[in-house]
Structures are given as C-alpha cells and as structure tokens.
Coordinates of C-alpha atoms in Angstrom, one line a residue:
X30 CA 44.7 176.2 -72.0
X31 CA 41.0 176.6 -71.6
X32 CA 40.7 173.0 -70.5
X33 CA 43.5 173.3 -68.0
X34 CA 42.0 176.6 -66.7
X35 CA 38.6 174.8 -66.2
X36 CA 40.1 171.8 -64.5
X37 CA 42.2 173.8 -62.1
X38 CA 40.2 177.0 -61.8
X39 CA 36.7 175.6 -61.1
X40 CA 37.7 173.8 -57.8
X41 CA 39.6 176.9 -56.7
X42 CA 36.6 179.0 -57.5
X43 CA 34.4 176.6 -55.6
X44 CA 36.7 176.7 -52.5
X45 CA 36.9 180.5 -52.6
X46 CA 33.2 181.1 -52.8
X47 CA 32.3 178.5 -50.2
X48 CA 34.7 180.1 -47.8
X49 CA 32.4 183.2 -47.7
X50 CA 29.1 181.3 -47.6
X51 CA 26.8 180.6 -44.7
X52 CA 26.3 177.0 -43.6
X53 CA 22.8 176.7 -45.0
X54 CA 23.8 178.3 -48.3
X55 CA 26.5 175.7 -48.9
X56 CA 24.0 172.9 -48.7
X57 CA 21.2 174.8 -50.6
X58 CA 19.5 173.3 -53.6
X59 CA 19.9 174.2 -56.4
X60 CA 23.6 174.8 -55.9
X61 CA 24.6 178.4 -55.3
X62 CA 27.6 179.6 -57.3
X63 CA 27.9 183.0 -55.7
X64 CA 27.5 183.9 -52.1
X65 CA 24.3 185.8 -51.4
X66 CA 26.0 187.3 -48.3
X67 CA 29.8 187.4 -48.0
X68 CA 30.7 186.1 -44.5
X69 CA 34.2 187.0 -43.4
X70 CA 33.4 185.4 -40.1
X71 CA 34.2 182.0 -41.6
X72 CA 37.9 183.1 -41.6
X73 CA 37.6 184.1 -37.9
X74 CA 36.0 180.7 -37.1
X75 CA 38.7 178.9 -39.0
X76 CA 41.4 180.5 -37.0
X77 CA 39.7 180.3 -33.6
X78 CA 37.8 177.1 -33.5
X79 CA 41.1 175.2 -33.3
X80 CA 44.6 176.4 -32.7
X81 CA 45.2 177.4 -36.3
X82 CA 48.3 179.5 -35.6
X83 CA 49.9 176.7 -33.8
X84 CA 49.2 174.4 -36.8
X85 CA 50.8 177.1 -38.9
X86 CA 53.8 177.3 -36.7
X87 CA 54.2 173.5 -36.8
X88 CA 53.9 173.5 -40.6
X89 CA 56.6 176.2 -40.9
X90 CA 58.9 174.2 -38.6
X91 CA 58.4 170.9 -40.3
X92 CA 58.6 172.3 -43.9
X93 CA 61.6 174.5 -43.2
X94 CA 63.7 171.8 -41.6
X95 CA 62.7 169.0 -44.0
X96 CA 63.2 171.3 -47.1
X97 CA 66.6 172.5 -45.8
X98 CA 67.8 169.0 -45.2
X99 CA 66.6 167.7 -48.5
X100 CA 68.1 170.6 -50.3
X101 CA 71.6 170.2 -48.8
X102 CA 71.5 166.4 -49.2
X103 CA 70.2 166.7 -52.8
X104 CA 73.0 169.1 -53.8
X105 CA 75.8 167.3 -52.1
X106 CA 74.8 163.8 -53.3
X107 CA 74.3 165.0 -56.9
X108 CA 77.7 166.7 -56.8
X109 CA 79.3 163.5 -55.5
X110 CA 77.7 161.4 -58.3
X111 CA 78.8 163.8 -61.0
X112 CA 82.2 165.2 -59.9
X113 CA 83.7 162.7 -57.5
X114 CA 85.1 159.3 -58.3
X115 CA 84.3 156.3 -56.1
X116 CA 83.6 152.6 -56.7
X117 CA 80.0 151.7 -57.2
X118 CA 78.8 155.2 -58.3
X119 CA 76.5 153.9 -61.0
X120 CA 75.0 151.4 -58.6
X121 CA 74.3 154.1 -56.1
X122 CA 72.5 156.1 -58.8
X123 CA 70.5 153.1 -59.9
X124 CA 69.4 152.7 -56.3
X125 CA 68.3 156.3 -56.2
X126 CA 66.3 155.9 -59.4
X127 CA 64.7 152.8 -58.0
X128 CA 63.7 154.8 -54.9
X129 CA 61.8 157.2 -57.2
X130 CA 59.7 154.3 -58.5
X131 CA 58.6 153.3 -55.0
X132 CA 55.5 155.1 -53.6
X133 CA 56.1 156.6 -50.2
X134 CA 53.0 154.9 -48.9
X135 CA 54.7 151.5 -49.2
X136 CA 57.3 152.4 -46.5
X137 CA 54.8 153.8 -44.1
X138 CA 54.3 150.6 -42.1
X139 CA 58.0 150.0 -41.5
X140 CA 58.7 153.6 -40.8
X141 CA 55.8 153.7 -38.3
X142 CA 57.0 150.6 -36.5
X143 CA 60.5 152.1 -36.3
X144 CA 59.4 155.5 -35.0
X145 CA 57.1 153.9 -32.5
X146 CA 59.9 151.7 -31.1
X147 CA 62.1 154.8 -30.8
X148 CA 59.4 156.5 -28.8
X149 CA 59.2 159.4 -31.3
X150 CA 55.4 159.4 -32.0
X151 CA 53.8 162.8 -31.5
X152 CA 57.2 164.5 -31.8
X153 CA 58.8 166.8 -34.4
X154 CA 61.7 164.4 -35.0
X155 CA 59.2 161.5 -35.6
X156 CA 57.6 163.6 -38.3
X157 CA 60.7 165.2 -39.8
X158 CA 63.3 162.4 -40.1
X159 CA 61.4 159.9 -42.2
X160 CA 60.5 162.7 -44.6
X161 CA 64.1 163.6 -45.4
X162 CA 64.6 161.2 -48.3
X163 CA 65.9 163.1 -51.3
X164 CA 65.8 160.8 -54.4
X165 CA 64.0 163.4 -56.6
X166 CA 66.4 166.2 -55.7
X167 CA 69.5 164.1 -56.3
X168 CA 68.1 163.1 -59.7
X169 CA 67.2 166.6 -60.7
X170 CA 70.5 168.2 -59.6
X171 CA 72.6 165.4 -61.1
X172 CA 71.0 165.9 -64.5
X173 CA 71.7 169.7 -64.2
X174 CA 75.3 169.2 -63.1
X175 CA 75.9 167.0 -66.1
X176 CA 74.7 169.8 -68.4
X177 CA 77.3 172.3 -67.1
X178 CA 80.1 173.2 -69.5
X179 CA 82.9 170.7 -68.9
X180 CA 85.5 173.3 -70.1
X181 CA 84.7 175.5 -67.1
X182 CA 84.9 172.6 -64.6
X183 CA 88.3 171.5 -66.0
X184 CA 89.6 175.1 -66.0
X185 CA 88.7 175.4 -62.3
X186 CA 90.4 172.1 -61.5
X187 CA 93.5 173.2 -63.4
X188 CA 93.6 176.3 -61.2
X189 CA 93.8 174.0 -58.2
X190 CA 90.1 174.2 -57.0
X191 CA 89.3 171.5 -54.5
X192 CA 86.0 169.8 -54.3
X193 CA 84.5 172.4 -51.9
X194 CA 85.8 175.4 -53.9
X195 CA 84.6 173.8 -57.1
X196 CA 81.2 173.4 -55.6
X197 CA 80.8 176.8 -54.0
X198 CA 82.6 179.0 -56.5
X199 CA 81.8 177.3 -59.8
X200 CA 79.0 174.7 -59.8
X201 CA 76.5 176.4 -57.5
X202 CA 76.7 179.9 -59.1
X203 CA 75.8 178.3 -62.5
X204 CA 72.9 176.4 -60.9
X205 CA 70.7 179.1 -59.6
X206 CA 67.5 178.4 -61.5
X207 CA 67.7 174.6 -61.0
X208 CA 68.3 175.1 -57.2
X209 CA 65.3 177.4 -57.1
X210 CA 63.1 174.8 -58.9
X211 CA 64.3 172.1 -56.5
X212 CA 63.6 174.3 -53.5
X213 CA 60.1 175.3 -54.6
X214 CA 59.1 171.8 -55.5
X215 CA 60.4 170.6 -52.1
X216 CA 58.6 173.4 -50.2
X217 CA 55.3 172.7 -51.9
X218 CA 55.5 169.0 -51.3
X219 CA 56.4 169.2 -47.7
X220 CA 53.9 172.0 -47.0
X221 CA 51.1 169.8 -48.4
X222 CA 52.4 166.6 -46.7
X223 CA 49.4 165.0 -45.0
X224 CA 49.5 161.2 -44.4
X225 CA 52.7 160.9 -42.4
X226 CA 52.1 163.9 -40.1
X227 CA 48.5 162.6 -39.6
X228 CA 49.8 159.2 -38.5
X229 CA 52.5 160.8 -36.2
X230 CA 50.5 163.6 -34.5
X231 CA 48.2 162.9 -31.7
X232 CA 47.3 166.5 -30.7
X233 CA 47.9 170.1 -31.7
X234 CA 51.4 170.3 -30.3
X235 CA 53.0 168.9 -33.5
X236 CA 50.1 168.7 -35.9
X237 CA 50.6 170.5 -39.2
X238 CA 48.1 172.6 -41.2
X239 CA 46.8 169.8 -43.4
X240 CA 46.1 167.7 -40.3
X241 CA 44.5 170.7 -38.6
X242 CA 42.1 171.1 -41.6
X243 CA 41.0 167.5 -41.0
X244 CA 40.4 168.2 -37.3
X245 CA 38.5 171.4 -38.3
X246 CA 36.3 169.4 -40.6
X247 CA 35.4 167.0 -37.9
X248 CA 34.4 169.5 -35.2
X249 CA 30.8 169.9 -34.1
X250 CA 28.7 167.4 -36.1
X251 CA 31.1 165.4 -38.3
X252 CA 28.1 164.1 -40.4
X253 CA 27.2 167.7 -41.5
X254 CA 30.5 169.5 -41.9
X255 CA 30.4 173.3 -41.7
X256 CA 32.3 173.8 -44.9
X257 CA 32.5 177.6 -44.7
X258 CA 35.3 177.7 -42.0
X259 CA 36.9 174.6 -43.6
X260 CA 37.2 176.2 -47.0
X261 CA 38.5 179.4 -45.3
X262 CA 41.1 177.3 -43.6
X263 CA 42.1 175.8 -47.0
X264 CA 42.5 179.3 -48.5
X265 CA 44.7 180.4 -45.6
X266 CA 46.7 177.3 -45.9
X267 CA 47.3 177.8 -49.6
X268 CA 48.3 181.5 -49.4
X269 CA 51.9 181.2 -48.0
X270 CA 53.1 178.6 -50.4
X271 CA 51.2 180.3 -53.3
X272 CA 53.0 183.5 -52.7
X273 CA 56.4 181.7 -52.7
X274 CA 55.5 179.9 -56.0
X275 CA 54.3 183.1 -57.7
X276 CA 57.5 185.0 -56.8
X277 CA 59.8 182.2 -58.0
X278 CA 57.8 180.6 -60.8
X279 CA 60.0 182.0 -63.6
X280 CA 63.2 180.6 -62.1
X281 CA 61.5 177.4 -61.2
X282 CA 60.3 176.7 -64.8
X283 CA 63.8 177.6 -66.2
X284 CA 65.4 175.3 -63.7
X285 CA 63.2 172.4 -64.4
X286 CA 63.7 172.6 -68.1
X287 CA 67.5 173.1 -67.8
X288 CA 67.7 170.2 -65.4
X289 CA 65.9 167.9 -67.9
X290 CA 68.3 168.7 -70.8
X291 CA 70.8 166.0 -70.0
X292 CA 70.2 162.7 -68.3

C-alpha cells in the first residue's frame, strides 16, 4: 500500500502544489516542494486564457453521449449473447474478444480517412461516433449475466416473461453494481480521451478538456511553459470525474469483482 501510495500520490501532490506556484518558482533550483506563496490566480488564468468553460461543455457533451451509447449497447449486446438464441453466437463473442486485443490506435488511420470523407472533421459526430465501440462493456456485462441464478431466469420465463420484461424486471434489477462499474469505467475513459478528439478538433468549438489543456500548455512561449495555470487546469479537469468515482467507488468495486466471477 505504501508503494502504491507513493507511485500515485507523488505525481498528484506535484500537480497540486505546482498549480499554486509562481512561474519562476516552478523552474527554481533546487526544486521547491511547497509553494512559498499560494497563487490562486493560476486557476483564474487557467479558466480565462482559453475558453475553459467551452472545453468543459464539450467534454460533458462528448462524454455523456458516448457513455450513454456504450452503456445501452453493452447491456443489450451482452443480454443477447447470454439469453437469446441465434446462429453464430459464439463467433460473435470471439470477434468481440478479439476487438479487446486490438489497441484503439491501430484503427485511427482508417477512422480518420472515413470521417474526413464524410466531412465530419471538427464536428461532434466526427468525435463521438468512432468512440462508441463497446467490446469491454459487452464482455463485462456478459460475464455478470452468466453469474445470475439460472433458477430465477427460468422462473421468470415460466411466468411468461418476454425478452424485454426479463431484461427490465429481472436481469437489470440484479445487476446494479456491475452496471455502476461499467458506467464509471466508461465515464472515466471517455472523459480522459485525448488522441481522437485532438485529431478531430480544429478549434475550441468542439475541443474537449484534454485537448484544451494541450492548447493551454502551448500558449505564450511554448518552449517555456507556464506550468502554474496548466496544472490548475489539470486539477479542474480531474475534479468532476473524481467526485463521480468517489461517490460510486464501492458499487464499482463490487460490480467489477462480481462480473469477473464467471467467464
């Protein structure tokens, strides 16, 4: 635990203290580990030098839509793989597992060419649609659905429950923690998504917060970054998703462990 705390805590401490330091103090030698003067003005600079609140709005839009689509597709596809009968079901699952093995960066060139041909560069749909793949969610929810008591499922079917009623009245009410885990992991991943929005966004109209932080870092003199406002921007970017994680962490951990019980 001490090693984990050091590895994770030291960078966070570094970011937090630098977000209150003056420009000269950040570059001082020897390294300063505590601000001599706490400058809240760095947070003002972070939100006014560039349209920070527009970046925040864009991140909320992209994260909300992508997460919602991934959540719905993940639940429905996992339900189909577990509770519905159709030819080639095992092959479909193998394809989904194979998709988990492929890094997203490999598909960037083909996705970029397709989006450019459609004329969707620098648009929300150009950012959102290619991010809606859902292999992890399908895998997680499928494993959880397999762990549900078969007696309950069969009893519901004997009572005449169709596929929609079985899903909404039986399966989902027993899957709360796993759905929370799926939602939180998806929210965190999409909130922190950088490479694809960076390639798609040409200006602040659709740029997300991670892209905005890069633009903030390159303002004024790019060779000597003013790290105080940049670190302040990092803290402000972390806060919304950190709050979500802290509120839901217990259900998330429970959901991830229960979803991994049966494969």
